[in-house]
Short mmCIF file of C-alpha atoms and ligand atoms in Angstrom, two decimals:
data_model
loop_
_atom_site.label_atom_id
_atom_site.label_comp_id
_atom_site.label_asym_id
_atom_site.label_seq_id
_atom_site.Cartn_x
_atom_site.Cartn_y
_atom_site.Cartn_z
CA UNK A 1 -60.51 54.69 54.60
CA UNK A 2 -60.57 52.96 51.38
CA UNK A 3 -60.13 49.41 51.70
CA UNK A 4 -57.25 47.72 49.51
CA UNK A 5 -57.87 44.78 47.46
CA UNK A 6 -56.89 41.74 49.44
CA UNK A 7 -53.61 40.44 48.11
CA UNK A 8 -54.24 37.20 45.35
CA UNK A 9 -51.59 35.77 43.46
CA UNK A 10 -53.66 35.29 39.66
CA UNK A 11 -54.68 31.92 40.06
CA UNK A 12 -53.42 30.52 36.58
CA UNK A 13 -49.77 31.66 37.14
CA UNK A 14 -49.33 29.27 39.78
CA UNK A 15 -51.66 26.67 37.85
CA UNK A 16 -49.29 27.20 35.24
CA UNK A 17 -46.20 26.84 36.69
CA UNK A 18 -47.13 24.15 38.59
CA UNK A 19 -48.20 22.38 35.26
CA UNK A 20 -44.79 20.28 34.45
CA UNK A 21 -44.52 17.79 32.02
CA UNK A 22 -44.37 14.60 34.28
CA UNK A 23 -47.95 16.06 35.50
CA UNK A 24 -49.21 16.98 32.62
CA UNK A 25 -47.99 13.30 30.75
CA UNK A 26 -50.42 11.61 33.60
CA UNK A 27 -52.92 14.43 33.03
CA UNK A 28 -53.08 13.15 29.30
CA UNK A 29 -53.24 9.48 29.63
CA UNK A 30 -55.77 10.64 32.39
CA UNK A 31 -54.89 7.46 34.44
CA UNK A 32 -51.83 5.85 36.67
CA UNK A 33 -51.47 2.87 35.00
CA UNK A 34 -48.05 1.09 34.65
CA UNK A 35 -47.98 2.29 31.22
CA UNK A 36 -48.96 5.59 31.86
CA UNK A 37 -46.42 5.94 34.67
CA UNK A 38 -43.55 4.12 32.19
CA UNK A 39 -44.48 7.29 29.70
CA UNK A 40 -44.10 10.15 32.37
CA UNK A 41 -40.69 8.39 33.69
CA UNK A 42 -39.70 8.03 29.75
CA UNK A 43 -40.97 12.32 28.86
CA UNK A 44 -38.81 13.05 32.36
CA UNK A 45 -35.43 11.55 30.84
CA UNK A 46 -36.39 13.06 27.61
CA UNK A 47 -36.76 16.44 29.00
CA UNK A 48 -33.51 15.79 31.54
CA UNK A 49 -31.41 15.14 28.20
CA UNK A 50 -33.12 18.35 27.06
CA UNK A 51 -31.74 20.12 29.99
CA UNK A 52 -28.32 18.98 29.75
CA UNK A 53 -28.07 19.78 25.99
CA UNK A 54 -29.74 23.12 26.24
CA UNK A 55 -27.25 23.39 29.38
CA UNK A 56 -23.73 23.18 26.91
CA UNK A 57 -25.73 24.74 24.06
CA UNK A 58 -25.65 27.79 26.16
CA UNK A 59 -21.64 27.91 27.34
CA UNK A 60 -20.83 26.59 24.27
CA UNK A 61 -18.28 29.79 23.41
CA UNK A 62 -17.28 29.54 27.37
CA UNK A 63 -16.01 26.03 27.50
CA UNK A 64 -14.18 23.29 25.34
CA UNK A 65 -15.55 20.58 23.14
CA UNK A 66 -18.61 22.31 22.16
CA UNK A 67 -18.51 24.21 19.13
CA UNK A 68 -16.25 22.21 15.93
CA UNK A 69 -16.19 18.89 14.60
CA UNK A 70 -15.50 16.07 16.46
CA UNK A 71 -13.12 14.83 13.25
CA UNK A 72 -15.31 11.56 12.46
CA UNK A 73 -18.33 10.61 10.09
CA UNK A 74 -21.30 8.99 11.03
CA UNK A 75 -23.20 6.54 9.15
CA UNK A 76 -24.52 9.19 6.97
CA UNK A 77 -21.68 10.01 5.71
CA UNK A 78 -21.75 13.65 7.15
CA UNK A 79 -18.66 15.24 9.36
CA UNK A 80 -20.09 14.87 12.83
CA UNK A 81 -19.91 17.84 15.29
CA UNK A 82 -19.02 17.61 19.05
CA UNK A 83 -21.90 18.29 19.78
CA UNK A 84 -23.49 15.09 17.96
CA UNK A 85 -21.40 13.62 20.07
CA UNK A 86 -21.96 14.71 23.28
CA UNK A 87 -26.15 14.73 23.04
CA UNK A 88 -26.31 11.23 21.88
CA UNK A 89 -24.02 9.90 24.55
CA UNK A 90 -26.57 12.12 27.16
CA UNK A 91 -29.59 10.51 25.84
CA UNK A 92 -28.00 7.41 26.18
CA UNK A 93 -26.78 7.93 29.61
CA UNK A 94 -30.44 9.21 30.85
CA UNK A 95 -31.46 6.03 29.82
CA UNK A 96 -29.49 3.61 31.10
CA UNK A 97 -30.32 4.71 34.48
CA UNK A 98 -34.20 4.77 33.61
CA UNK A 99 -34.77 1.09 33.56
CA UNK A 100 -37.31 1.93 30.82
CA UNK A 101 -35.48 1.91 27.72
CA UNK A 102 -33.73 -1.19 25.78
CA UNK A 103 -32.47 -0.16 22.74
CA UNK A 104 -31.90 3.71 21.66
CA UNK A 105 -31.47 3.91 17.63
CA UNK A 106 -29.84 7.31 16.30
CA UNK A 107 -28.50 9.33 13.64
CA UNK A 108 -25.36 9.33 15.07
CA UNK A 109 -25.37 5.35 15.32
CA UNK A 110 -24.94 2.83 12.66
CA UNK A 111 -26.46 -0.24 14.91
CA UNK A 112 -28.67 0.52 17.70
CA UNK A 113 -27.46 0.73 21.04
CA UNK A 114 -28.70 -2.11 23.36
CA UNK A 115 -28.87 -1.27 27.53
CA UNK A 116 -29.03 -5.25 28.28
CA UNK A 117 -29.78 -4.79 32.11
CA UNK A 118 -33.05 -2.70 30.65
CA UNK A 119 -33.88 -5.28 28.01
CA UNK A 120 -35.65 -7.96 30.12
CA UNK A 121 -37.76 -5.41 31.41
CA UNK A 122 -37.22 -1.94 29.45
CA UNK A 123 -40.01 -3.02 26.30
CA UNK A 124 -39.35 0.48 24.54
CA UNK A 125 -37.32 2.30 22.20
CA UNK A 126 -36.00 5.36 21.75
CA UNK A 127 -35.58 6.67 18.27
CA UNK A 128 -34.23 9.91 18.16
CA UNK A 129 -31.96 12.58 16.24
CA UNK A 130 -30.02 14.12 19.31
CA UNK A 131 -28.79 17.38 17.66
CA UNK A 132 -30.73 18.18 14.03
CA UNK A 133 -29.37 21.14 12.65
CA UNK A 134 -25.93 20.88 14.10
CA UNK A 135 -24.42 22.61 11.14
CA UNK A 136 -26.15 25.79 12.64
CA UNK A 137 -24.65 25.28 16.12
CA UNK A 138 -21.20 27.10 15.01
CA UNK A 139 -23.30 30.26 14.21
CA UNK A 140 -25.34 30.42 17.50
CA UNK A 141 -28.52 29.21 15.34
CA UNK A 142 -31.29 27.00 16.58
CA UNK A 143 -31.32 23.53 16.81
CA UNK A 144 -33.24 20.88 17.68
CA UNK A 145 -33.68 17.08 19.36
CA UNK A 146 -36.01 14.89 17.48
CA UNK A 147 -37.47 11.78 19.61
CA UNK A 148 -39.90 8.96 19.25
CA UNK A 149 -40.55 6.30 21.26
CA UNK A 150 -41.60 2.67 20.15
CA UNK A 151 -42.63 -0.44 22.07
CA UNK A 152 -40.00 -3.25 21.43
CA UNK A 153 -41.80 -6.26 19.72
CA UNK A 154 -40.42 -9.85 20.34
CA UNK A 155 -36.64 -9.69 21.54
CA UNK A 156 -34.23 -8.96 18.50
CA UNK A 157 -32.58 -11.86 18.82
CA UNK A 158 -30.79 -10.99 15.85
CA UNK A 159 -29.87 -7.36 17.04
CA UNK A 160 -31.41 -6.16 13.61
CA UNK A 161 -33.87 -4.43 15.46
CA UNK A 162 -35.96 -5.84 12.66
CA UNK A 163 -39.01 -4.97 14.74
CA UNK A 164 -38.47 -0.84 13.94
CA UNK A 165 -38.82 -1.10 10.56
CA UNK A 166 -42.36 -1.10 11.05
CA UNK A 167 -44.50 2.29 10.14
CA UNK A 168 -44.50 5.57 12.03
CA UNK A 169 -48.37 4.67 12.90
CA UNK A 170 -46.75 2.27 15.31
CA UNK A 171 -45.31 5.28 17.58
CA UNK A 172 -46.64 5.38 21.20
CA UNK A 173 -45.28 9.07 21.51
CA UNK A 174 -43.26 11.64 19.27
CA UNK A 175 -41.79 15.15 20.32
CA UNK A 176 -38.85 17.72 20.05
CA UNK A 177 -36.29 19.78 21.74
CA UNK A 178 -36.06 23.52 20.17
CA UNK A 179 -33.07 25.12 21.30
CA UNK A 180 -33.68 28.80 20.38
CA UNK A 181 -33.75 31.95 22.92
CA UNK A 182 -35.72 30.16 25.21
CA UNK A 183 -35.55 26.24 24.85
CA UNK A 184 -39.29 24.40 24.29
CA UNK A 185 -40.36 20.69 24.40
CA UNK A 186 -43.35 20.06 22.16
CA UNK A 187 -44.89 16.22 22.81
CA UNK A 188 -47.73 14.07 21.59
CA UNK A 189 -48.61 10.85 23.19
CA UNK A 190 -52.00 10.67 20.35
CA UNK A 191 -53.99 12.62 22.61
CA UNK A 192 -52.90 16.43 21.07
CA UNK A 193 -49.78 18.76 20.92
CA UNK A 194 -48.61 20.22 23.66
CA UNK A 195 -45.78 22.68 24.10
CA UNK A 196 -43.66 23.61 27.30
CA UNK A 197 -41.28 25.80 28.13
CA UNK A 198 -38.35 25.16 30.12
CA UNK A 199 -37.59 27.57 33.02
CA UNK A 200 -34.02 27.69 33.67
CA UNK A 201 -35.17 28.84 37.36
CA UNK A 202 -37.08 25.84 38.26
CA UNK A 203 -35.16 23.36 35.89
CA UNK A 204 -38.82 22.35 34.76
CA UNK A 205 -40.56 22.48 31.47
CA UNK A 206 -43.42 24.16 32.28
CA UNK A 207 -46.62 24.26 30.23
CA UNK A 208 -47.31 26.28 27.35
CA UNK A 209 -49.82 25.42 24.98
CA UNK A 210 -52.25 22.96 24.80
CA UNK A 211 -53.70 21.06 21.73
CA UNK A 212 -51.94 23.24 19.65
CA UNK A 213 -53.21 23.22 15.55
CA UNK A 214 -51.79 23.75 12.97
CA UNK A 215 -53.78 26.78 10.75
CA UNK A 216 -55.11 24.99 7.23
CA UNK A 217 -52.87 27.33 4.97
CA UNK A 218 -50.13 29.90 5.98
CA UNK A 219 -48.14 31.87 4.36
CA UNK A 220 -44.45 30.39 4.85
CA UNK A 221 -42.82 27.95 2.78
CA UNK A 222 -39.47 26.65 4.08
CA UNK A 223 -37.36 25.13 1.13
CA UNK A 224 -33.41 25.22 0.61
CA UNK A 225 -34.21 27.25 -2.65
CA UNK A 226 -30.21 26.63 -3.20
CA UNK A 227 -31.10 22.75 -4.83
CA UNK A 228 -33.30 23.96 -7.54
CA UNK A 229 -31.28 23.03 -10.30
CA UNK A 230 -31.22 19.69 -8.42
CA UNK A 231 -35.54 19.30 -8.65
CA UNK A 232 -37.69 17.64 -10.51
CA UNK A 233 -39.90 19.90 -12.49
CA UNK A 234 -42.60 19.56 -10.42
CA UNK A 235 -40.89 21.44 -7.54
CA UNK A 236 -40.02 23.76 -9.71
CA UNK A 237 -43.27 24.79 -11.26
CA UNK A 238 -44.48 24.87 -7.25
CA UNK A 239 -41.41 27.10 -6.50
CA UNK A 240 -42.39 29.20 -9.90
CA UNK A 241 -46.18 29.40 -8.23
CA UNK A 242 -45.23 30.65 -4.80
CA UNK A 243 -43.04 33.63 -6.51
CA UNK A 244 -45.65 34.73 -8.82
CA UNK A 245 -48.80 34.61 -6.16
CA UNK A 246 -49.02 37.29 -3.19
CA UNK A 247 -49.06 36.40 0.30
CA UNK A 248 -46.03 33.75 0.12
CA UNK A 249 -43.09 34.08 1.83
CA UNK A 250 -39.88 32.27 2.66
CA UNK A 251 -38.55 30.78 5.56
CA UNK A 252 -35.32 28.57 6.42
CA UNK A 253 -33.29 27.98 8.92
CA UNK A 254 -31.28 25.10 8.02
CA UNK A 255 -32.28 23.27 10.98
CA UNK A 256 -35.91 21.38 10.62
CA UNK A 257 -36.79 22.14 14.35
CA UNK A 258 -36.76 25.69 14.03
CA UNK A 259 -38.90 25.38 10.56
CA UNK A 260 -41.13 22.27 11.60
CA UNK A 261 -41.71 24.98 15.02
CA UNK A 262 -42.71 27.90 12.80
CA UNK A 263 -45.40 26.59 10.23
CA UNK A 264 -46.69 24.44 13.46
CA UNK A 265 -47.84 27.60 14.85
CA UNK A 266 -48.46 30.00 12.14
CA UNK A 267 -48.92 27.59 9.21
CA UNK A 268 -47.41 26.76 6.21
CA UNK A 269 -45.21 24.04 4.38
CA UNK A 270 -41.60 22.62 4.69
CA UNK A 271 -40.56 21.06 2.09
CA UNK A 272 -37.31 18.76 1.03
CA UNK A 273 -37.74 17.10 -1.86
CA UNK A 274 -35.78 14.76 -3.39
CA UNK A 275 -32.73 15.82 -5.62
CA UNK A 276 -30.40 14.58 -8.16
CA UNK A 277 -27.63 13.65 -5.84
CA UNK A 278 -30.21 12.83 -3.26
CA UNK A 279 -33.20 11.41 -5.07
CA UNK A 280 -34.59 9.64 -2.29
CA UNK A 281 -34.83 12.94 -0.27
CA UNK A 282 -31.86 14.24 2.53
CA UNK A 283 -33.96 13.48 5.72
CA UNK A 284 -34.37 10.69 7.42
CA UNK A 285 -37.49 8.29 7.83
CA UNK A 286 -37.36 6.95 11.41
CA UNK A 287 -35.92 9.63 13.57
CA UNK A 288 -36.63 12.83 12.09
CA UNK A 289 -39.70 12.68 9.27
CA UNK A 290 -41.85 10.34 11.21
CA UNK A 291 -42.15 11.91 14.51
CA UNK A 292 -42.95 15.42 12.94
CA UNK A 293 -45.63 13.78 10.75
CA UNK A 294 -47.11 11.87 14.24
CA UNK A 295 -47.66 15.35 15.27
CA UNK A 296 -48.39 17.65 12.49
CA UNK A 297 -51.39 15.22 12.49
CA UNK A 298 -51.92 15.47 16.05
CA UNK A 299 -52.52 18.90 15.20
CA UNK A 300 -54.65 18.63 11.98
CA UNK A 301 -52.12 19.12 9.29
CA UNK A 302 -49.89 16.32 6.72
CA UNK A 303 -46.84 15.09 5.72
CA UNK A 304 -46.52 13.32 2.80
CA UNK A 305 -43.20 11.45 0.82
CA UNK A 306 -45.25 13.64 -1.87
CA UNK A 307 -46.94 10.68 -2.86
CA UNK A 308 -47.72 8.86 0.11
CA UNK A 309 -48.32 9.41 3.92
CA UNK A 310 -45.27 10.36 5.61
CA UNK A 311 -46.87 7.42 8.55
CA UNK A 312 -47.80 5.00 6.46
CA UNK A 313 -43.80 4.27 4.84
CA UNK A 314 -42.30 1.51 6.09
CA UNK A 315 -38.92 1.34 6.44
CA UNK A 316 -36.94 -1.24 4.81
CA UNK A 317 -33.64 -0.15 6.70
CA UNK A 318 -32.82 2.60 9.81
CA UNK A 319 -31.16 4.86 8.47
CA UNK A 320 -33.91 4.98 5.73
CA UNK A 321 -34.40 8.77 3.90
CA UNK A 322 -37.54 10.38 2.75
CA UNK A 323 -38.38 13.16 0.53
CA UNK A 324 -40.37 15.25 3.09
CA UNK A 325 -43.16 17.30 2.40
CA UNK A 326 -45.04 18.92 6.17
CA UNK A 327 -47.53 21.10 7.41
CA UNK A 328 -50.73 22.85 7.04
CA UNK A 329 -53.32 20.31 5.03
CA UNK A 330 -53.75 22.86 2.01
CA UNK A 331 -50.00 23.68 1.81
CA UNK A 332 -49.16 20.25 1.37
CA UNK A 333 -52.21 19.30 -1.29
CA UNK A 334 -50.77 22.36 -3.18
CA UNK A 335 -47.04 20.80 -3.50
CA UNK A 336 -49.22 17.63 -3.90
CA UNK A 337 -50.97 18.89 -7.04
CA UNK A 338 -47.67 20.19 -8.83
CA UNK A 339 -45.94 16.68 -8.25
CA UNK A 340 -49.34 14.70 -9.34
CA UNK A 341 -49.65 17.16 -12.69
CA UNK A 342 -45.99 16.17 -13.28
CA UNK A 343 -46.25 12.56 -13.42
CA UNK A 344 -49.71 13.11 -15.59
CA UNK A 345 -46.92 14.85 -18.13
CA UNK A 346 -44.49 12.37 -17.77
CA UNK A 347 -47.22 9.35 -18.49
CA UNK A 348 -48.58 11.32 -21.66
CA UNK A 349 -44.69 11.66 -23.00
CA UNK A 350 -44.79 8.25 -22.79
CA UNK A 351 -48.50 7.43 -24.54
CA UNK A 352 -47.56 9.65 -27.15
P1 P6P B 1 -29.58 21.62 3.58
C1 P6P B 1 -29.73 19.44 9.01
O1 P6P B 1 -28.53 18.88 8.49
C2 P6P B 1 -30.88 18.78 8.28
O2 P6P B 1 -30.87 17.42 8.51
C3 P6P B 1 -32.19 19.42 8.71
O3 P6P B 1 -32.21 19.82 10.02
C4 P6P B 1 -32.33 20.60 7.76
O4 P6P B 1 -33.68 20.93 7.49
C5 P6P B 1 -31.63 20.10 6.49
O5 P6P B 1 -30.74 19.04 6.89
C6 P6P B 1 -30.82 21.20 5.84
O6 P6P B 1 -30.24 20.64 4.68
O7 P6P B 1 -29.21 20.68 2.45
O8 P6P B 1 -30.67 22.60 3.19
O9 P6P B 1 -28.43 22.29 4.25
#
């Protein structure tokens, strides 16, 4: 009589699915400190807005006041979809009940919304964009939450929030919501990058991948190709480079999740340069450039205005833009070198 195996359940399946975020948020900061227990409460309301978004994401043909425009602007000037409308009001709902949070400061906000009964207590901030990308919602296309979360310095007595416009090296955390075919939270608290998935089943984001890097060079570069009659020369010449060289190849999904997602795991650059309508760059500073650049350099890569560190900007106003330039280290010094040999022509025009 042959004797069967013994039944075993693989060890790391249960590991893993027992690995949720709030565990894995006190796993990181490796203590149970009040501040380490204020970040696992804070990535828990992150990840419940996450839910609920990825939640009407997925009836969004099923049910009203999903898909369309909402028929206002916000402060960016930009036609503002429904669903802008409905994940900002959910991250600011989570909030309010999480004691934790004072002020949230949006896309979708001109003035940053204060939660007074957090205030006295609640010293962080949420800076997030709740739906990036929304332009792609219409076609059933990913999109993304961006979030970052700051400690509130002094008490903004002048509800300026004067205290944000401090740079992105003063983030405590950064992270974002992919809403694709399955929806993933990737989160840094400075201690790596860490990706979960959520499991619809469980209604947990459940880990997976740890200390995730970025590859040095890869082979994607992710640029709206559409504005190059808009570039400087440089990005042109860099544009020219990439067509004439093997082993390039183009990426974009009109949403900077989906792209920031890709090149963080294979490798690569995204790129959005300033143009001439836009010559400061389309993206924003606070809630969209500086969290991705807190953790492409968690996970060894750059992002750079073109000329400067992406973390080291500071603000001079929220709803401050950036050209953006992200992703693997030798990507980036390559766009680098075309914008640097550009301004060597440009000085010489002017010597000569
Ligand atoms: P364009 C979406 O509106 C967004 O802010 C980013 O998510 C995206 O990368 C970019 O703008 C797309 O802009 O001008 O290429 O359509």
């Amino acid at each position: 009589m042959t004797h069967a195996e013994p039944f075993s359940i693989p060890e790391r399946a249960l590991d893993r699915d027992c690995t949720t975020l709030s565990r894995h948020v006190l796993q990181q900061l490796q203590s149970f400190s009040a501040e380490a227990q204020d970040l696992s409460a804070l990535m828990n309301r992150i990840a419940l807005a996450g839910k609920l978004t990825a939640r009407r994401l997925s009836r969004a043909g099923l049910m009203e006041g999903v898909l369309g425009f909402a028929g206002t602007e916000n402060v960016q000037g930009e036609s503002v979809k429904k669903m802008d409308v409905y994940a900002n009001e959910v991250f600011i709902s989570v909030f309010k009940q999480s004691g934790l949070v004072c002020r949230l400061a949006s896309e979708e906000m001109e003035k940053p919304y204060y939660i007074p009964e957090n205030c006295p207590i609640g010293r962080y901030t949420l800076v997030y964009d709740p739906i990036d990308g929304s332009s792609n919602i219409d076609a059933n296309l990913n999109v993304g939450s961006i979030f970052a979360i700051r400690q509130q310095e002094g008490n903004d007595e002048s509800g300026e929030a004067l205290d944000l416009l401090q740079s992105g090296r003063k983030q405590l955390a950064a992270g974002y919501i992919l809403y694709g075919p399955s929806t993933v939270l990737v989160y840094s608290l400075g201690n790596g990058v860490h990706a979960f998935t959520l499991d619809p089943s469980l209604g947990e984001f459940i880990l997976w991948q740890e200390n995730i890097q970025v590859p040095k060079h890869g082979a994607v570069y992710s640029v709206n190709e559409g504005n190059f009659w808009q570039w400087d020369d440089s990005i042109r010449d860099y544009t020219r480079y990439v067509h004439r060289h093997e082993g390039y190849t183009g990426r974009y999904s009109g949403a900077l999740v989906g792209d920031f997602h890709r090149i963080l795991l294979q490798g690569g650059v995204f790129l959005y340069p300033g143009t001439v309508k836009k010559p400061e760059g389309k993206l924003r500073l606070l809630y969209e450039s500086a969290p991705l650049a807190y953790l492409i350099e968690q996970a060894g890569g750059r992002a750079s205005t073109g000329t400067q560190n992406i973390l080291d900007v500071v603000p001079k106003k929220l709803h401050q833009r950036t050209p953006l330039i992200i992703g693997s280290t030798e990507d980036v010094a390559l766009v680098e070198s075309f914008i640097q040999e550009g301004t060597r022509r440009e000085q010489d025009k002017v010597l000569t």
